[in-house]
Coordinates of C-alpha atoms in Angstrom, one line a residue:
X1306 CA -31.8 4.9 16.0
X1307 CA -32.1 1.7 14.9
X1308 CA -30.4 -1.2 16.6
X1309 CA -30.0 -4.3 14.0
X1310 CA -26.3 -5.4 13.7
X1311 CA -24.6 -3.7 10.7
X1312 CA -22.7 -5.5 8.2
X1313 CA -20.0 -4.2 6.8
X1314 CA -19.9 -4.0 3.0
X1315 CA -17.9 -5.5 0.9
X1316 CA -16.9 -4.2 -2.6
X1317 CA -16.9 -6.6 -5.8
X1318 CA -13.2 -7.4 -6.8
X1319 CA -11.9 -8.3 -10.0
X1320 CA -9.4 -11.4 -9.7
X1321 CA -6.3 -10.7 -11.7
X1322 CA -6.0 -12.3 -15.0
X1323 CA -2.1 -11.5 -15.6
X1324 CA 0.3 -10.3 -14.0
X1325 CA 0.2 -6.8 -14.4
X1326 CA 2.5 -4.7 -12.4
X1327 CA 1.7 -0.9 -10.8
X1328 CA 3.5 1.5 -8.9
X1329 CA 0.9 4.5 -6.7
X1330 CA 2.1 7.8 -6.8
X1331 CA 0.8 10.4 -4.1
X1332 CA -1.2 7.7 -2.7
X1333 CA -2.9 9.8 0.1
X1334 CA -5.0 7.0 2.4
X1335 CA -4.9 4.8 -0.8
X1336 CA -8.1 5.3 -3.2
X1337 CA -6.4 5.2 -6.5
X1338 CA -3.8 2.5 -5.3
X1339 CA -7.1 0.3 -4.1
X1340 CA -9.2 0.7 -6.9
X1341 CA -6.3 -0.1 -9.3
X1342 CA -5.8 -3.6 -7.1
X1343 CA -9.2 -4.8 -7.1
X1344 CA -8.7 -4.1 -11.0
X1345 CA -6.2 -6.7 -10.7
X1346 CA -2.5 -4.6 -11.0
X1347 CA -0.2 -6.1 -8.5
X1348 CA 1.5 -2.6 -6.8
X1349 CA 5.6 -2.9 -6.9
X1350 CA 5.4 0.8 -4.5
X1351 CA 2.8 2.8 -3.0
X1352 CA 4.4 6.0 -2.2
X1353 CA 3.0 8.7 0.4
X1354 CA 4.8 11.1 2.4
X1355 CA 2.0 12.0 4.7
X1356 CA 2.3 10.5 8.2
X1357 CA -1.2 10.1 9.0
X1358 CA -2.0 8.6 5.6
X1359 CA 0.7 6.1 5.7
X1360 CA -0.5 5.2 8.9
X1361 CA -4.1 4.6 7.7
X1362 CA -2.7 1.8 5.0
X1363 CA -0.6 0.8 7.5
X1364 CA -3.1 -0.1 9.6
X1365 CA -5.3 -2.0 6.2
X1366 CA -2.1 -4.1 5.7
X1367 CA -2.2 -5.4 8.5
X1368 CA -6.6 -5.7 9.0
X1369 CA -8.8 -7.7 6.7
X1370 CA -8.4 -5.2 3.6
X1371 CA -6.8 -8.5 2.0
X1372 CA -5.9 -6.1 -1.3
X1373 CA -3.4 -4.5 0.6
X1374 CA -1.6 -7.1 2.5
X1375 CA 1.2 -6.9 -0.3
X1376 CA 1.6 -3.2 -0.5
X1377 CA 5.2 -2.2 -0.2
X1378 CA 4.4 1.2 1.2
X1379 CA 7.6 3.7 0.9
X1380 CA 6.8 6.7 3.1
X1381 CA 9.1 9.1 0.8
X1382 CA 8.8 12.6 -0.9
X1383 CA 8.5 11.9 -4.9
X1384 CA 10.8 14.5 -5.9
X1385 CA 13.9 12.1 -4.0
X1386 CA 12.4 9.2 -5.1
X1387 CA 15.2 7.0 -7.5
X1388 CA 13.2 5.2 -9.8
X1389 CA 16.1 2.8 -10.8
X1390 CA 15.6 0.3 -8.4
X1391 CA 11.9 -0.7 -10.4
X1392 CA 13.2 -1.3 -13.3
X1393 CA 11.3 -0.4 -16.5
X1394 CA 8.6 -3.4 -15.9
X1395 CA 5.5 -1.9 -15.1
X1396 CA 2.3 -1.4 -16.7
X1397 CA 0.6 1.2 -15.0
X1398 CA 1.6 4.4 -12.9
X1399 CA -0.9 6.2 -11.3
X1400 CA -1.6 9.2 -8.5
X1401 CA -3.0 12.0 -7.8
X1402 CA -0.8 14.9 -7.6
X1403 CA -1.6 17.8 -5.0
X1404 CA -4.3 19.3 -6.0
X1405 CA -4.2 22.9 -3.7
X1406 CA -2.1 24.6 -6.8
X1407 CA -5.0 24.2 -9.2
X1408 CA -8.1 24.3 -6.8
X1409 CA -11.0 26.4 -6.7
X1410 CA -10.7 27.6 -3.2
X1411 CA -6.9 27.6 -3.0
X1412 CA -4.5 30.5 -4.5
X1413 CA -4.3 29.3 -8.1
X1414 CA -1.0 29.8 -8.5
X1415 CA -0.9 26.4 -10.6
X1416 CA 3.2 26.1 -11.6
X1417 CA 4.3 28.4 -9.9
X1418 CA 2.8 26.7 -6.3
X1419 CA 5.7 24.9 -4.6
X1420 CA 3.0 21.8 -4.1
X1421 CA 3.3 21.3 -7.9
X1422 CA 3.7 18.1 -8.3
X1423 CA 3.0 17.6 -11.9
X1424 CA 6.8 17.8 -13.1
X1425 CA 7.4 14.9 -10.5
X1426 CA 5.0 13.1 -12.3
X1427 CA 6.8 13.7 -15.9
X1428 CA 9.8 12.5 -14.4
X1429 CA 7.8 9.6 -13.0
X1430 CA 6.6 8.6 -16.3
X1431 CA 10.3 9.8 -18.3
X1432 CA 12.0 7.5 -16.0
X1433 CA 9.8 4.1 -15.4
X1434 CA 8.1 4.3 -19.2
X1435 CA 5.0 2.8 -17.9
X1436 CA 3.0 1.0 -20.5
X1437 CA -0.2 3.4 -19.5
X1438 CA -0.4 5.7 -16.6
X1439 CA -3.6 7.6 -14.6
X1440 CA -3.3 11.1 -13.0
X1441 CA -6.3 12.9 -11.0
X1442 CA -6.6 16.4 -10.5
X1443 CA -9.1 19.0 -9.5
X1444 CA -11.6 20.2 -12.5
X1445 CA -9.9 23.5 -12.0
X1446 CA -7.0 22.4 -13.6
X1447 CA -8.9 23.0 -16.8
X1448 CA -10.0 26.7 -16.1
X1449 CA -8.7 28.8 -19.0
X1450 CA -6.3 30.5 -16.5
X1451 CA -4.3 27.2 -17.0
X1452 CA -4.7 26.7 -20.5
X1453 CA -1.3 26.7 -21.4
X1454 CA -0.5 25.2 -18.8
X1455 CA -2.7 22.3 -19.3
X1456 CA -1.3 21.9 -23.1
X1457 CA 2.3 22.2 -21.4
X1458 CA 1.5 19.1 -19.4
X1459 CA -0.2 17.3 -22.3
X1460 CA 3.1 18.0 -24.5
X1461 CA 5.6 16.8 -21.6
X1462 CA 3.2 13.5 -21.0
X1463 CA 3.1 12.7 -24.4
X1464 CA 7.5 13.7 -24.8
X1465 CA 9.0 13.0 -21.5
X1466 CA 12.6 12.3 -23.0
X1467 CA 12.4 16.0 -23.9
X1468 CA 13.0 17.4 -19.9
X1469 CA 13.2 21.2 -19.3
X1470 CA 16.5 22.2 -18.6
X1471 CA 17.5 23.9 -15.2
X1472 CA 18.3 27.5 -17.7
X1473 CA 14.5 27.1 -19.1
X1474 CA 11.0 28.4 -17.3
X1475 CA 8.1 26.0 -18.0
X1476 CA 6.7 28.3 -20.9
X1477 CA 10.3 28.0 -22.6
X1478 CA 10.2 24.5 -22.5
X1479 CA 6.3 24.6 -23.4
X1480 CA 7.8 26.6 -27.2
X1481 CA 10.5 24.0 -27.3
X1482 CA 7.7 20.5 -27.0
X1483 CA 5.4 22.5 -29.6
X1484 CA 8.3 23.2 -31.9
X1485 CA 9.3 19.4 -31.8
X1486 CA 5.2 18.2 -32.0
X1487 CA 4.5 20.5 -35.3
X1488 CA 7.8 18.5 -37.0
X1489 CA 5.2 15.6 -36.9
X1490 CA 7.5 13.5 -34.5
X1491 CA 6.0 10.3 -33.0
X1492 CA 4.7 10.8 -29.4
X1493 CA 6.2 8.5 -26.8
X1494 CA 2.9 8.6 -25.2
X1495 CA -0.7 9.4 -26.9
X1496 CA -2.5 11.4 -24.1
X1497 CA -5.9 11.9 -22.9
X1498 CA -7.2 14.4 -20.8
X1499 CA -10.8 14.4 -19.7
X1500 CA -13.1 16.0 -17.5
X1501 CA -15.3 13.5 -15.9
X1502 CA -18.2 13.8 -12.9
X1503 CA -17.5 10.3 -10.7
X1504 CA -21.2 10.0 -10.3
X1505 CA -21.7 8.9 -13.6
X1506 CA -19.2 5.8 -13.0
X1507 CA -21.6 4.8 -9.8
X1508 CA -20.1 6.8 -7.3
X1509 CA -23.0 9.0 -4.6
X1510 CA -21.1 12.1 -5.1
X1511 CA -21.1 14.3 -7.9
X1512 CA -17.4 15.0 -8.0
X1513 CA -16.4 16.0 -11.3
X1514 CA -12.5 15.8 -11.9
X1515 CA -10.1 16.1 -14.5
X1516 CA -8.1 12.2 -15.4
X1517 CA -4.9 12.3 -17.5
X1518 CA -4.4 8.7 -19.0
X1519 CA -1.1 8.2 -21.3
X1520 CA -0.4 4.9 -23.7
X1521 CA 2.8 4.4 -24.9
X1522 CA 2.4 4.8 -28.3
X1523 CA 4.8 1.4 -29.4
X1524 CA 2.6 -1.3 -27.6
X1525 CA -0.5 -0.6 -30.1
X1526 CA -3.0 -0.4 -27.3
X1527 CA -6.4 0.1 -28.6
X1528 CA -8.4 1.9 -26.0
X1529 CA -11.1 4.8 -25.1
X1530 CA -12.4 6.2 -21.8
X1531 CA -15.0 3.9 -20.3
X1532 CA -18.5 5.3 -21.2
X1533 CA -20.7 6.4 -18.0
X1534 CA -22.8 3.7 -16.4
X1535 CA -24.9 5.5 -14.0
X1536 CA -27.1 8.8 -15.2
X1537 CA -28.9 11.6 -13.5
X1538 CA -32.1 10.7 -15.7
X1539 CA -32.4 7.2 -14.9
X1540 CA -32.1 8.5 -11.1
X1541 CA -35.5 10.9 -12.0
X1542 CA -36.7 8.3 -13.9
X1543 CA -37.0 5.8 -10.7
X1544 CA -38.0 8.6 -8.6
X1545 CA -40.9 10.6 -10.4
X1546 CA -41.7 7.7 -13.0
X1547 CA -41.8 4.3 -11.8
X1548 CA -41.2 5.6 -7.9
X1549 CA -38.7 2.4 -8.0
X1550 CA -36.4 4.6 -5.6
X1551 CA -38.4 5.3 -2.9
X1552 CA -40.2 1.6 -2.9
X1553 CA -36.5 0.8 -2.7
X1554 CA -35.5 2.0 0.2
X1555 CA -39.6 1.7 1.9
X1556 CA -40.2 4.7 2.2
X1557 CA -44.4 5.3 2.4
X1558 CA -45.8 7.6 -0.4
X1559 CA -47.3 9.7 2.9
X1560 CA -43.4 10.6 3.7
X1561 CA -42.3 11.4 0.0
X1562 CA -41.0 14.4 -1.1
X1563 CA -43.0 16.5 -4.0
X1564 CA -41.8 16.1 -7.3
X1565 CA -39.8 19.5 -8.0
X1566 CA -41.9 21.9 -10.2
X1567 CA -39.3 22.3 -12.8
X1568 CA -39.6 18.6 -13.5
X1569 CA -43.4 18.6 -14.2
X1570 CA -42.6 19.9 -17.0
X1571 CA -40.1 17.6 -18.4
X1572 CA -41.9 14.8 -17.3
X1573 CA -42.7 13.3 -20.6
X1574 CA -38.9 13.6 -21.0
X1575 CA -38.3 11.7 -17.8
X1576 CA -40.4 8.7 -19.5
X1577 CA -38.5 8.1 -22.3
X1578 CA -34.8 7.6 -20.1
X1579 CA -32.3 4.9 -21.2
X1580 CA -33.3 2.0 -19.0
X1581 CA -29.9 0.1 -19.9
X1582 CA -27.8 2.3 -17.4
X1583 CA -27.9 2.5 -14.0
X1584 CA -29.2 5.8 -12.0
X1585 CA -26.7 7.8 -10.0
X1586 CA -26.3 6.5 -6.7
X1587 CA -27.6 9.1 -3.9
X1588 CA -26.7 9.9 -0.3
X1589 CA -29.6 7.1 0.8
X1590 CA -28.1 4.7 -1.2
X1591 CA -24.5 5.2 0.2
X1592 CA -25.4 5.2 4.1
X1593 CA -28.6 5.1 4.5
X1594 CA -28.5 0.9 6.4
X1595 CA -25.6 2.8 8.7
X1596 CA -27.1 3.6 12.7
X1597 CA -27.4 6.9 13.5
X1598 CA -24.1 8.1 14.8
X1599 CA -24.0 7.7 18.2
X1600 CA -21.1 9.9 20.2
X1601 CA -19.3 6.5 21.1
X1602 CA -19.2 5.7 17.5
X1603 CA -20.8 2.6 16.2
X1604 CA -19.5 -0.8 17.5
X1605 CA -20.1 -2.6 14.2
X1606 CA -18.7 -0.2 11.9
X1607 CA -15.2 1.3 12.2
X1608 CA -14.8 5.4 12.3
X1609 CA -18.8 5.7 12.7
X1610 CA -18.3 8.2 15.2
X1611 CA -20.5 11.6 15.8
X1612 CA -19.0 14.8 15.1
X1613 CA -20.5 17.8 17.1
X1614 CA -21.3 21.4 15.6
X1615 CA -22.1 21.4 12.1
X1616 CA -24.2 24.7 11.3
X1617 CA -25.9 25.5 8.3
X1618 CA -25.1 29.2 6.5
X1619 CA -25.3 30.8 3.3
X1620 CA -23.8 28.4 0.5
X1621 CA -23.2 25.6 3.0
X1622 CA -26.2 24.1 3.5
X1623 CA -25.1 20.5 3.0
X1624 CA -26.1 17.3 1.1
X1625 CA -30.1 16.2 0.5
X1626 CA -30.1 12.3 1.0
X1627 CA -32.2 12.0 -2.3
X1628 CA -29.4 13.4 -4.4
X1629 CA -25.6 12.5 -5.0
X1630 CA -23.5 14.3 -2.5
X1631 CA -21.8 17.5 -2.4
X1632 CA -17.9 16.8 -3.7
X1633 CA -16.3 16.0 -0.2
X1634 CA -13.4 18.4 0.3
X1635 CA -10.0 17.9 2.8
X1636 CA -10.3 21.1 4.4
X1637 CA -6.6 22.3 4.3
X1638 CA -8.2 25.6 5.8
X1639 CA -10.5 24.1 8.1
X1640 CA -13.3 21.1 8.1
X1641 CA -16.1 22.6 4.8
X1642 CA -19.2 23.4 6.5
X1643 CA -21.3 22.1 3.8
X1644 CA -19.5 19.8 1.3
X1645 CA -19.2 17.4 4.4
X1646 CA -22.4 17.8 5.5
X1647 CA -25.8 15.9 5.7
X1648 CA -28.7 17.7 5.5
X1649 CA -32.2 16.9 6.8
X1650 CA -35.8 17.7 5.7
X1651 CA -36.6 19.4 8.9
X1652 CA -33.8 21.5 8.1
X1653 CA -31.2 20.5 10.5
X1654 CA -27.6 19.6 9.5
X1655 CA -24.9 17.2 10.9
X1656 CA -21.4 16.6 9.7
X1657 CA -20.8 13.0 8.1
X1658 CA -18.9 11.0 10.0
X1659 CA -15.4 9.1 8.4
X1660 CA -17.6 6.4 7.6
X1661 CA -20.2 8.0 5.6
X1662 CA -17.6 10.4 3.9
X1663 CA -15.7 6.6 3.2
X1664 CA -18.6 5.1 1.7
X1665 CA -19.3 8.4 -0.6
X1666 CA -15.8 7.7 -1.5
X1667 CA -16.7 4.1 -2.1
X1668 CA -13.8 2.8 -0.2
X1669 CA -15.2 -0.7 2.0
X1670 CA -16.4 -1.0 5.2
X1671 CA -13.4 -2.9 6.2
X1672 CA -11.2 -0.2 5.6
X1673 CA -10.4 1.7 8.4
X1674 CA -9.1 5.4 8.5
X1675 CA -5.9 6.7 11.6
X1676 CA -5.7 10.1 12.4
X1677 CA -7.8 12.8 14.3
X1678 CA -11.2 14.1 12.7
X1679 CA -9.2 17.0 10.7
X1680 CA -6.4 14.7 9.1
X1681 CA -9.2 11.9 8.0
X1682 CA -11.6 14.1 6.8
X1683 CA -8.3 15.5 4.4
X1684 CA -7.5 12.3 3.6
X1685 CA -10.8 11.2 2.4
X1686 CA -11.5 14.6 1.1
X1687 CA -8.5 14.3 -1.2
X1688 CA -9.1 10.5 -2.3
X1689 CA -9.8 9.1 -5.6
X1690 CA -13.0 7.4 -5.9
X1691 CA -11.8 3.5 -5.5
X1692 CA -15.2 2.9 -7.8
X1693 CA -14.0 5.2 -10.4
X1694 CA -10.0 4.6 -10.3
X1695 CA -11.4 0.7 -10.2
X1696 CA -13.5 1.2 -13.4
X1697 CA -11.0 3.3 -15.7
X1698 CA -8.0 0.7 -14.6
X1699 CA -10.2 -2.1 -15.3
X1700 CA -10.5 -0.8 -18.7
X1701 CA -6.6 0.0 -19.2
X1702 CA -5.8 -3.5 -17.8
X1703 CA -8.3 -5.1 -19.9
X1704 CA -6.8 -3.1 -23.1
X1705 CA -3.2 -4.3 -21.8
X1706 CA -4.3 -7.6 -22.1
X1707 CA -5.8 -7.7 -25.5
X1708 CA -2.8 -6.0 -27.3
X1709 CA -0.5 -8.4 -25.6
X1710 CA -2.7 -11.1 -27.1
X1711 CA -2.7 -9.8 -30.2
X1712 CA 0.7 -8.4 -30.4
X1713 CA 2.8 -10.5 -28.5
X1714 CA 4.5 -8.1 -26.5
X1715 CA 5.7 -9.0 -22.9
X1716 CA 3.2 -7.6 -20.1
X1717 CA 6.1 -6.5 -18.2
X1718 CA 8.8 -5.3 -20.1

């Protein structure tokens, strides 16, 4: 274990230019709604209805999270949420709806899950008319068992003032929002939906997602998806090429892994990578100056505690340091036995503790994390990357701004 002081990271933050205003959605322990402040939004609500997670920015309002000092958190179920009281001011809405309807391991019944909160999210949008908004989802959104469903959302986005009606099911309404798009009315909103992996935005984990970004169509915002910064190749390239990586982090050729067999053959490929992006971030680069956890937690870092009985079995054999992690899940049914796991060369496993999962989530050491081991690990497993939600509101705030310059039209209003 090693016994030098560890200090706590601290993220780059982007100083607002203008005052743009945002209101968080779904906030969960707040990885959107912290990314989108270091991007320089100033929140008017953060909304959450989970105790636990209100509790964790509870307990960052009043630390040395400076971001969230000014939060006005509102610990409230969206679907009794009056909008009213905002007024129609802000530039940016953003959340991550429930994700269980649409996941992988959950039931998949999509709509027709009572943890749908997508149509909240409409109303959201119908009732505020952000200038641009952000929703994250699970990549199984996109699975062609919610294709429709997926076009249904992209037609509501982009026509809120058209709302179901209480006599109409969602695939009624879905005919009625096609029937009015093919007349060649002007969208309200245009609408982007892409399917994105957060390790190629800098984060250690490869987490791919689905992120559903709406301009309103009469503020002439000229804007695209930021491109990826950070690639898989480059990450090769250090390793097996220049051995950048490993002289990085000191480690001796003696105690190097082999270069995997099915890369000696591409290894001419691996030569030519583009040098002007950055490689994906790995496991070692996330935690790798944290102690050992020890099972009185670390005194320098908050939430570094050891977490007992982690067991490696088939398909859950955890996350190689070398590599971005596993995507960290919440565990609704239980803590994951390998997405939240590290996994050693000798072959033995241990859980991550909060920490490590916090940092593969990119949130700062100085954030801290309330709740037992189940409810944090849910929290973090359900977070948006604050690197990621940083980067795409960066680039929607930065859009904002130029229109306004160009077209005169109030940043709030």
């Amino acid at each position: 274990m090693r016994s030098e002081k560890i200090k706590p990271r601290k993220q780059d933050i982007t100083l607002p230019r203008k005052s743009l205003k945002s209101i968080e959605l779904f906030a969960g322990a707040g990885g959107m709604a912290l990314g989108v402040s270091q991007a320089g939004f100033a929140h008017q609500a953060v909304v959450e209805i989970d105790r636990d997670a209100c509790d964790t920015i509870r307990a960052n309002k009043n630390g040395s999270s400076n971001l969230t000092i000014n939060w006005p958190l509102l610990k409230r179920n969206v679907c009794r949420l009056n909008y009213s009281r905002f007024g129609r001011d802000i530039d940016l809405l953003g959340g991550g709806p429930p994700c269980q309807p649409f996941s992988l391991g959950g039931k998949g019944a999509g709509h027709d899950d009572t943890r749908n909160m997508f149509p909240q999210a409409v109303r959201a949008v119908r009732e505020l008319r952000p200038k641009t908004f952000i929703f994250e989802n699970v990549n199984g959104l996109l699975r062609w068992t919610f294709t429709q469903y997926v076009d249904y959302l992209r037609l509501s986005f982009a026509y809120p003032e058209l709302r179901k009606s209480n006599k109409e099911t969602w695939i009624e309404h879905h005919r009625r929002l096609e029937r009015y798009h093919t007349t060649g009315a002007a969208d309200t909103y245009r609408v982007i939906i892409r399917s994105i992996n957060a390790a190629d935005y800098g984060v250690p984990q490869n987490r791919e997602r689905v992120i559903i970004v709406g301009i309103r169509s009469d503020i002439g915002v000229d804007w695209q998806f930021p491109a990826p910064s950070h690639s898989h190749e480059r990450l090769l390239h250090d390793q097996w090429i220049t051995g950048a990586y490993w002289e990085k982090h000191c480690i001796p050729k003696k105690n190097r892994p082999r270069m995997p067999t099915h890369l000696r053959d591409n290894i001419e490929r691996l030569g030519e990578s583009d040098l002007s992006i950055e490689p994906w971030q790995t496991v070692r680069d996330a935690i790798g100056d944290l102690n050992h956890p020890a099972e009185i937690g670390s005194p320098d870092v908050a939430n570094h505690l050891y977490i007992p009985g982690a067991r490696r079995y088939a398909g859950h054999t955890g996350s190689q340091h070398d590599c971005p992690a596993k995507a960290l899940k919440a565990g609704d049914h239980g803590v994951p036995g390998g997405e939240n796991m590290l996994a050693h060369r000798n072959g033995r496993v241990r859980y991550f503790t909060v920490r490590e999962c916090a940092r593969l989530q990119t949130f700062p050491d100085t954030y801290v994390f309330k709740g037992g081991w189940r409810s944090t690990t849910r929290q973090l497993g359900n977070a948006v990357p604050v690197k990621l939600a940083r980067t795409v509101a960066i680039s929607l705030g930065n859009a904002l701004i130029t229109a306004h310059s160009r077209n005169d039209f109030p940043l709030n209003g």
